[in-house]
């Protein structure tokens, strides 16, 4: 009796030492309560229970605090807004949706979460266990109550809704699958087998047919799918083909470069030859004109007797038929020079013209009576050139 009295006095002192706070959705008329909670006197520190309501007066949360930290049981309820969208509909209103336990602001112990199936039946969605805010185990359920997943540090399991095992694996302290992974079909045969390292596929992963024969086999290296031998060979052949095409492309580019270089050199050579021929044509033209004047001076001389007779300068031609033939030939050369733009032809013609002058210079002081008789009967330039023995 004494213990009961002391406990009553402690609870009474605790209740009366708290200040009750209320907030409203309508702070002026204060008809729709939003929150009701306990705080330490003259402070905003929540210390005691805390309740949250929706605008329709339905309780949403019931939590417990010690010095602003969640402590003890914490319950969440289905409110009007959630009920309007959940499969449970109006029947779910006010039902518990979540129950958790806290210690000094951290999850500790069991946490239960409820949901509603498509047919409106309320069921336990998952059961979790926490230790100092760390998830130790997590069991997820199908709406029919059958375990769907049993997740925890160590061996974990997953199931089909019919109760058959879906998968089996081990979870390490990093909350990653680590080690062997086994997966079964809904009908119960082993469908997949493989290994993971800290959540990454590693090594061989094999898929099986219903009769146990291998359907496919893949090789992984820390999450990266490695190619099969066939794929490696295909990749190798592609690389060879790629290298071959690259070599062909390189050769074509080199051939093109060499062709362009050759063409550039050819054009350069042509230009150099053109400049050289142009220079030579200019030099030969001056020489040709000078030779014509020199030959004229040698063969067309003053007739002193005639000059005295007529009291003016009179000229006479030495070796008349030879000189006349020379004039015909040089006029032919000049006419051909005017007709052509080909520099090499011009060089050849000018060389011919100079050769005619040199021949005339040779015949100046030689006996050429027989030659002149022949030339007297010739009026065609090419025959004259041939008769004079000048190379074309």
Coordinates of C-alpha atoms in Angstrom, one line a residue:
X1 CA 0.0 0.0 0.0
X2 CA 2.9 2.3 0.8
X3 CA 4.5 1.6 -2.6
X4 CA 1.2 2.4 -4.4
X5 CA 0.9 5.6 -2.5
X6 CA 4.5 6.7 -3.4
X7 CA 3.9 5.8 -7.1
X8 CA 0.7 7.8 -7.2
X9 CA 2.5 10.8 -5.6
X10 CA 5.3 10.5 -8.2
X11 CA 2.9 10.4 -11.2
X12 CA 0.9 13.2 -9.7
X13 CA 3.9 15.4 -9.2
X14 CA 5.1 14.6 -12.8
X15 CA 1.7 15.6 -14.3
X16 CA 1.4 18.7 -12.3
X17 CA 5.0 19.7 -13.0
X18 CA 4.2 19.8 -16.8
X19 CA 2.6 22.6 -18.8
X20 CA 0.0 21.6 -21.4
X21 CA 0.3 23.3 -24.8
X22 CA -2.4 23.3 -27.5
X23 CA -2.3 24.6 -31.1
X24 CA -5.2 25.0 -33.5
X25 CA -5.8 24.9 -37.2
X26 CA -8.0 28.0 -36.6
X27 CA -5.9 30.0 -34.0
X28 CA -8.6 32.7 -33.7
X29 CA -11.7 30.7 -33.1
X30 CA -9.9 27.8 -31.6
X31 CA -12.4 25.1 -32.6
X32 CA -10.1 22.8 -34.5
X33 CA -7.3 21.4 -32.4
X34 CA -4.1 20.5 -34.1
X35 CA -1.6 19.6 -31.4
X36 CA -1.7 18.8 -27.7
X37 CA 1.6 18.2 -25.9
X38 CA 3.4 18.6 -22.6
X39 CA 6.4 20.9 -22.0
X40 CA 8.6 21.7 -19.1
X41 CA 7.3 24.8 -17.3
X42 CA 8.4 28.1 -18.9
X43 CA 10.3 26.3 -21.7
X44 CA 9.5 25.0 -25.2
X45 CA 11.0 21.6 -24.3
X46 CA 8.5 18.8 -25.0
X47 CA 8.5 16.5 -22.0
X48 CA 5.6 14.0 -21.9
X49 CA 3.1 13.0 -24.4
X50 CA 2.6 14.6 -27.8
X51 CA -0.6 14.2 -29.9
X52 CA -1.3 15.4 -33.5
X53 CA -4.8 15.6 -35.0
X54 CA -6.0 16.2 -38.6
X55 CA -8.4 19.0 -39.4
X56 CA -11.3 16.6 -38.8
X57 CA -10.3 15.8 -35.3
X58 CA -8.9 12.4 -36.0
X59 CA -5.8 11.4 -34.0
X60 CA -2.7 11.0 -36.3
X61 CA 0.2 10.6 -33.9
X62 CA 0.7 9.8 -30.3
X63 CA 4.3 10.0 -29.2
X64 CA 6.2 10.3 -25.9
X65 CA 9.1 12.7 -25.3
X66 CA 11.8 13.2 -22.6
X67 CA 13.6 16.5 -22.9
X68 CA 12.6 16.9 -26.6
X69 CA 13.7 13.4 -27.5
X70 CA 11.4 10.6 -28.5
X71 CA 11.2 8.1 -25.7
X72 CA 9.0 5.0 -25.3
X73 CA 6.1 4.0 -27.6
X74 CA 5.2 6.1 -30.7
X75 CA 2.0 5.3 -32.6
X76 CA 0.8 6.6 -35.9
X77 CA -2.9 6.4 -37.0
X78 CA -4.7 6.6 -40.3
X79 CA -6.3 10.0 -40.7
X80 CA -9.0 11.3 -43.1
X81 CA -6.6 12.2 -45.9
X82 CA -4.8 8.8 -45.9
X83 CA -8.1 6.9 -45.5
X84 CA -9.4 8.6 -48.7
X85 CA -6.6 7.1 -50.8
X86 CA -5.9 3.8 -49.1
X87 CA -7.6 0.5 -50.0
X88 CA -9.1 0.4 -46.5
X89 CA -11.3 3.5 -47.2
X90 CA -13.5 4.7 -44.4
X91 CA -13.0 1.4 -42.5
X92 CA -9.3 2.3 -42.1
X93 CA -9.9 5.6 -40.3
X94 CA -8.4 5.6 -36.8
X95 CA -6.6 2.3 -37.3
X96 CA -3.0 2.1 -36.2
X97 CA -0.6 2.3 -39.2
X98 CA 2.7 2.3 -37.4
X99 CA 4.0 1.5 -33.9
X100 CA 7.6 2.0 -32.9
X101 CA 9.7 2.2 -29.8
X102 CA 12.3 4.9 -29.0
X103 CA 15.1 5.4 -26.5
X104 CA 16.8 8.8 -26.2
X105 CA 15.6 9.8 -29.7
X106 CA 16.7 6.6 -31.4
X107 CA 14.7 3.6 -32.6
X108 CA 15.1 0.7 -30.2
X109 CA 13.2 -2.5 -30.1
X110 CA 10.3 -3.6 -32.4
X111 CA 8.6 -1.5 -35.1
X112 CA 5.4 -2.6 -36.7
X113 CA 3.9 -1.2 -39.9
X114 CA 0.4 -2.0 -41.1
X115 CA -1.3 -1.6 -44.5
X116 CA -4.4 -2.5 -46.4
X117 CA -4.7 -5.1 -49.2
X118 CA -6.6 -4.4 -52.5
X119 CA -9.7 -6.0 -51.0
X120 CA -9.5 -3.6 -48.0
X121 CA -8.2 -6.2 -45.5
X122 CA -5.7 -4.8 -42.9
X123 CA -2.5 -6.7 -42.6
X124 CA 1.0 -6.5 -41.0
X125 CA 3.3 -5.1 -43.8
X126 CA 6.6 -5.5 -42.0
X127 CA 8.1 -6.2 -38.6
X128 CA 11.5 -4.6 -37.8
X129 CA 13.9 -4.7 -34.9
X130 CA 16.2 -1.8 -34.1
X131 CA 19.1 -1.5 -31.8
X132 CA 20.3 2.1 -31.1
X133 CA 18.8 3.3 -34.4
X134 CA 20.4 0.4 -36.5
X135 CA 18.1 -2.0 -38.3
X136 CA 18.9 -5.5 -37.0
X137 CA 16.1 -7.4 -38.8
X138 CA 13.3 -6.8 -41.2
X139 CA 10.5 -9.2 -42.0
X140 CA 8.2 -8.2 -44.8
X141 CA 4.8 -9.9 -45.3
X142 CA 2.3 -10.5 -48.1
X143 CA -1.3 -9.4 -47.5
X144 CA -2.2 -13.1 -46.7
X145 CA 0.3 -13.1 -43.8
X146 CA 2.9 -15.2 -45.6
X147 CA 6.5 -14.0 -45.0
X148 CA 7.8 -12.3 -48.1
X149 CA 11.3 -11.3 -47.0
X150 CA 13.3 -12.1 -43.8
X151 CA 16.2 -9.6 -43.8
X152 CA 18.8 -9.5 -41.1
X153 CA 22.6 -9.5 -40.6
X154 CA 23.5 -13.0 -41.5
X155 CA 21.2 -15.5 -43.4
X156 CA 18.2 -13.8 -45.0
X157 CA 15.3 -15.2 -47.0
X158 CA 12.7 -14.2 -49.5
X159 CA 9.4 -16.1 -50.3
X160 CA 6.7 -16.2 -52.9
X161 CA 3.1 -15.5 -51.8
X162 CA 2.4 -19.3 -52.0
X163 CA 5.1 -19.9 -49.4
X164 CA 7.8 -21.3 -51.7
X165 CA 11.2 -19.9 -51.2
X166 CA 12.2 -17.1 -53.7
X167 CA 15.8 -16.4 -52.6
X168 CA 18.4 -17.2 -49.9
X169 CA 21.5 -15.1 -49.2
X170 CA 23.7 -13.5 -46.5
X171 CA 23.7 -9.9 -45.5
X172 CA 26.9 -8.5 -44.0
X173 CA 27.4 -5.7 -41.5
X174 CA 27.3 -3.1 -44.3
X175 CA 23.8 -4.3 -45.0
X176 CA 25.0 -5.6 -48.4
X177 CA 24.4 -9.1 -49.8
X178 CA 27.7 -11.0 -49.4
X179 CA 28.5 -14.6 -50.4
X180 CA 26.4 -17.1 -52.2
X181 CA 23.0 -16.2 -53.7
X182 CA 20.4 -18.8 -54.5
X183 CA 17.1 -18.0 -56.3
X184 CA 14.2 -20.4 -57.0
X185 CA 11.3 -20.3 -59.4
X186 CA 7.7 -19.9 -58.2
X187 CA 7.3 -23.7 -58.9
X188 CA 10.2 -24.6 -56.7
X189 CA 13.2 -25.4 -58.8
X190 CA 16.6 -23.7 -58.5
X191 CA 16.7 -21.0 -61.1
X192 CA 19.8 -19.0 -60.4
X193 CA 23.0 -19.4 -58.5
X194 CA 25.8 -16.9 -58.0
X195 CA 28.1 -15.0 -55.6
X196 CA 28.3 -11.3 -54.5
X197 CA 31.0 -9.3 -52.8
X198 CA 29.5 -6.4 -50.7
X199 CA 26.5 -6.2 -53.0
X200 CA 28.4 -6.6 -56.3
X201 CA 28.1 -9.7 -58.5
X202 CA 31.4 -11.5 -58.6
X203 CA 32.4 -14.8 -60.3
X204 CA 30.1 -17.1 -62.2
X205 CA 26.3 -16.5 -62.3
X206 CA 24.3 -19.5 -63.6
X207 CA 20.7 -19.7 -64.7
X208 CA 19.1 -23.2 -64.8
X209 CA 16.2 -24.7 -66.7
X210 CA 13.5 -26.6 -64.9
X211 CA 15.3 -30.0 -65.6
X212 CA 18.5 -28.7 -64.0
X213 CA 20.4 -28.1 -67.2
X214 CA 22.3 -24.8 -67.6
X215 CA 20.3 -22.2 -69.4
X216 CA 23.0 -19.5 -69.3
X217 CA 26.3 -18.7 -67.6
X218 CA 27.7 -15.2 -67.1
X219 CA 31.0 -14.1 -65.5
X220 CA 31.2 -11.0 -63.3
X221 CA 34.1 -9.1 -61.8
X222 CA 32.8 -6.9 -58.9
X223 CA 29.6 -5.9 -60.7
X224 CA 31.0 -5.7 -64.2
X225 CA 29.7 -8.3 -66.7
X226 CA 32.7 -10.0 -68.4
X227 CA 32.4 -11.1 -72.0
X228 CA 32.2 -14.8 -72.8
X229 CA 34.8 -16.6 -74.9
X230 CA 32.6 -16.3 -78.0
X231 CA 32.0 -12.6 -77.3
X232 CA 35.7 -12.1 -76.7
X233 CA 36.5 -13.7 -80.1
X234 CA 33.8 -11.5 -81.8
X235 CA 35.3 -8.5 -80.1
X236 CA 38.8 -9.6 -81.2
X237 CA 37.7 -10.0 -84.8
X238 CA 36.1 -6.6 -84.7
X239 CA 39.3 -5.1 -83.4
X240 CA 41.3 -6.8 -86.2
X241 CA 38.8 -5.5 -88.7
X242 CA 38.9 -2.1 -87.2
X243 CA 42.7 -2.1 -87.3
X244 CA 42.6 -3.3 -90.9
X245 CA 40.3 -0.6 -91.9
X246 CA 42.4 1.9 -90.0
X247 CA 45.5 0.7 -91.8
X248 CA 43.7 1.0 -95.2
X249 CA 42.6 4.4 -94.3
X250 CA 46.1 5.4 -93.3
X251 CA 47.5 4.0 -96.6
X252 CA 44.9 5.9 -98.6
X253 CA 45.8 9.1 -96.7
X254 CA 49.5 8.5 -97.3
X255 CA 48.9 7.8 -101.0
X256 CA 46.8 11.0 -101.2
X257 CA 49.5 12.9 -99.4
X258 CA 52.2 11.6 -101.7
X259 CA 50.1 12.2 -104.8
X260 CA 49.5 15.8 -103.7
X261 CA 53.2 16.2 -102.9
X262 CA 54.1 14.8 -106.3
X263 CA 51.5 17.1 -108.0
X264 CA 52.9 20.1 -106.1
X265 CA 56.4 19.2 -107.2
X266 CA 55.2 18.7 -110.8
X267 CA 53.5 22.1 -110.8
X268 CA 56.6 23.7 -109.2
X269 CA 58.8 22.0 -111.9
X270 CA 56.6 23.2 -114.7
X271 CA 56.6 26.7 -113.3
X272 CA 60.4 26.6 -112.9
X273 CA 60.7 25.3 -116.5
X274 CA 58.3 28.0 -117.7
X275 CA 60.3 30.7 -116.0
X276 CA 63.5 29.3 -117.4
X277 CA 62.1 29.0 -120.9
X278 CA 60.7 32.6 -120.6
X279 CA 64.1 33.8 -119.6
X280 CA 65.7 31.9 -122.5
X281 CA 63.1 33.1 -125.0
X282 CA 63.8 36.7 -123.9
X283 CA 67.6 36.2 -124.2
X284 CA 67.3 34.4 -127.6
X285 CA 64.9 37.1 -128.9
X286 CA 67.5 39.8 -128.2
X287 CA 70.2 37.6 -129.8
X288 CA 68.0 36.9 -132.8
X289 CA 67.2 40.6 -133.5
X290 CA 70.8 41.5 -133.0
X291 CA 72.0 38.8 -135.4
X292 CA 69.5 40.0 -138.1
X293 CA 70.9 43.6 -137.8
X294 CA 74.5 42.3 -137.9
X295 CA 73.8 40.2 -141.1
X296 CA 72.0 43.2 -142.6
X297 CA 75.1 45.3 -142.0
X298 CA 77.4 42.6 -143.5
X299 CA 75.3 42.0 -146.7
X300 CA 73.6 45.4 -147.3
X301 CA 76.4 47.8 -147.9
X302 CA 76.7 51.3 -149.4
X303 CA 77.2 51.5 -153.2
X304 CA 79.7 54.4 -153.2
X305 CA 79.6 54.8 -157.0
X306 CA 75.8 55.0 -156.9
X307 CA 75.9 57.4 -154.0
X308 CA 78.3 59.7 -155.9
X309 CA 76.1 59.5 -159.0
X310 CA 72.8 60.3 -157.3
X311 CA 74.3 62.4 -154.6
X312 CA 72.6 60.4 -151.9
X313 CA 73.3 57.2 -150.0
X314 CA 72.6 54.2 -152.2
X315 CA 72.8 50.6 -150.9
X316 CA 73.6 47.4 -152.7
X317 CA 73.3 43.8 -151.5
X318 CA 76.2 41.4 -151.5
X319 CA 75.4 37.9 -152.6
X320 CA 71.9 39.0 -153.4
X321 CA 70.3 35.6 -153.9
X322 CA 71.8 34.3 -150.6
X323 CA 70.6 37.3 -148.7
X324 CA 67.1 37.2 -150.2
X325 CA 66.8 33.5 -149.2
X326 CA 68.0 34.4 -145.7
X327 CA 65.3 37.2 -145.5
X328 CA 62.6 34.8 -146.6
X329 CA 63.7 32.3 -143.9
X330 CA 64.0 34.8 -141.1
X331 CA 60.6 36.3 -142.0
X332 CA 59.2 32.7 -141.8
X333 CA 60.7 32.4 -138.3
X334 CA 59.2 35.7 -137.2
X335 CA 55.8 34.7 -138.5
X336 CA 55.9 31.3 -136.7
X337 CA 56.9 33.1 -133.4
X338 CA 53.8 35.2 -133.6
X339 CA 51.6 32.2 -134.1
X340 CA 52.6 30.2 -131.1
X341 CA 52.4 30.6 -127.3
X342 CA 54.5 27.5 -126.7
X343 CA 57.7 28.6 -125.0
X344 CA 59.7 25.5 -126.2
X345 CA 58.6 26.1 -129.8
X346 CA 59.6 29.7 -129.5
X347 CA 63.1 28.6 -128.2
X348 CA 63.4 26.1 -131.1
X349 CA 62.3 28.8 -133.7
X350 CA 64.7 31.4 -132.2
X351 CA 67.5 28.9 -132.2
X352 CA 66.8 28.2 -135.9
X353 CA 66.8 31.9 -136.6
X354 CA 70.1 32.4 -134.9
X355 CA 71.5 29.4 -136.7
X356 CA 70.5 31.0 -140.0
X357 CA 72.4 34.2 -139.1
X358 CA 75.4 32.1 -138.0
X359 CA 75.3 30.3 -141.4
X360 CA 75.1 33.6 -143.2
X361 CA 78.1 34.8 -141.2
X362 CA 80.1 31.7 -142.3
X363 CA 79.2 32.2 -146.0
X364 CA 80.1 35.9 -146.0
X365 CA 83.6 35.4 -147.2
X366 CA 83.3 32.1 -149.0
X367 CA 82.6 31.2 -152.6
X368 CA 78.9 30.4 -152.8
X369 CA 78.0 30.8 -156.4
X370 CA 76.6 27.3 -156.8
X371 CA 74.6 27.7 -153.6
X372 CA 73.2 31.0 -154.8
X373 CA 72.1 29.4 -158.1
X374 CA 70.1 26.9 -156.2
X375 CA 68.6 29.4 -153.8
X376 CA 67.6 31.7 -156.7
X377 CA 65.1 29.0 -157.8
X378 CA 63.7 28.4 -154.2
X379 CA 61.1 30.6 -152.5
X380 CA 59.8 28.2 -149.9
X381 CA 61.3 28.9 -146.4
X382 CA 61.7 25.3 -145.3
X383 CA 63.5 24.3 -148.5
X384 CA 65.8 27.3 -148.1
X385 CA 66.6 26.2 -144.5
X386 CA 67.3 22.7 -145.7
X387 CA 69.5 23.9 -148.6
X388 CA 71.5 26.1 -146.2
X389 CA 72.0 23.0 -144.1
X390 CA 70.7 24.6 -140.9
X391 CA 69.1 22.2 -138.5
X392 CA 65.5 22.8 -137.6

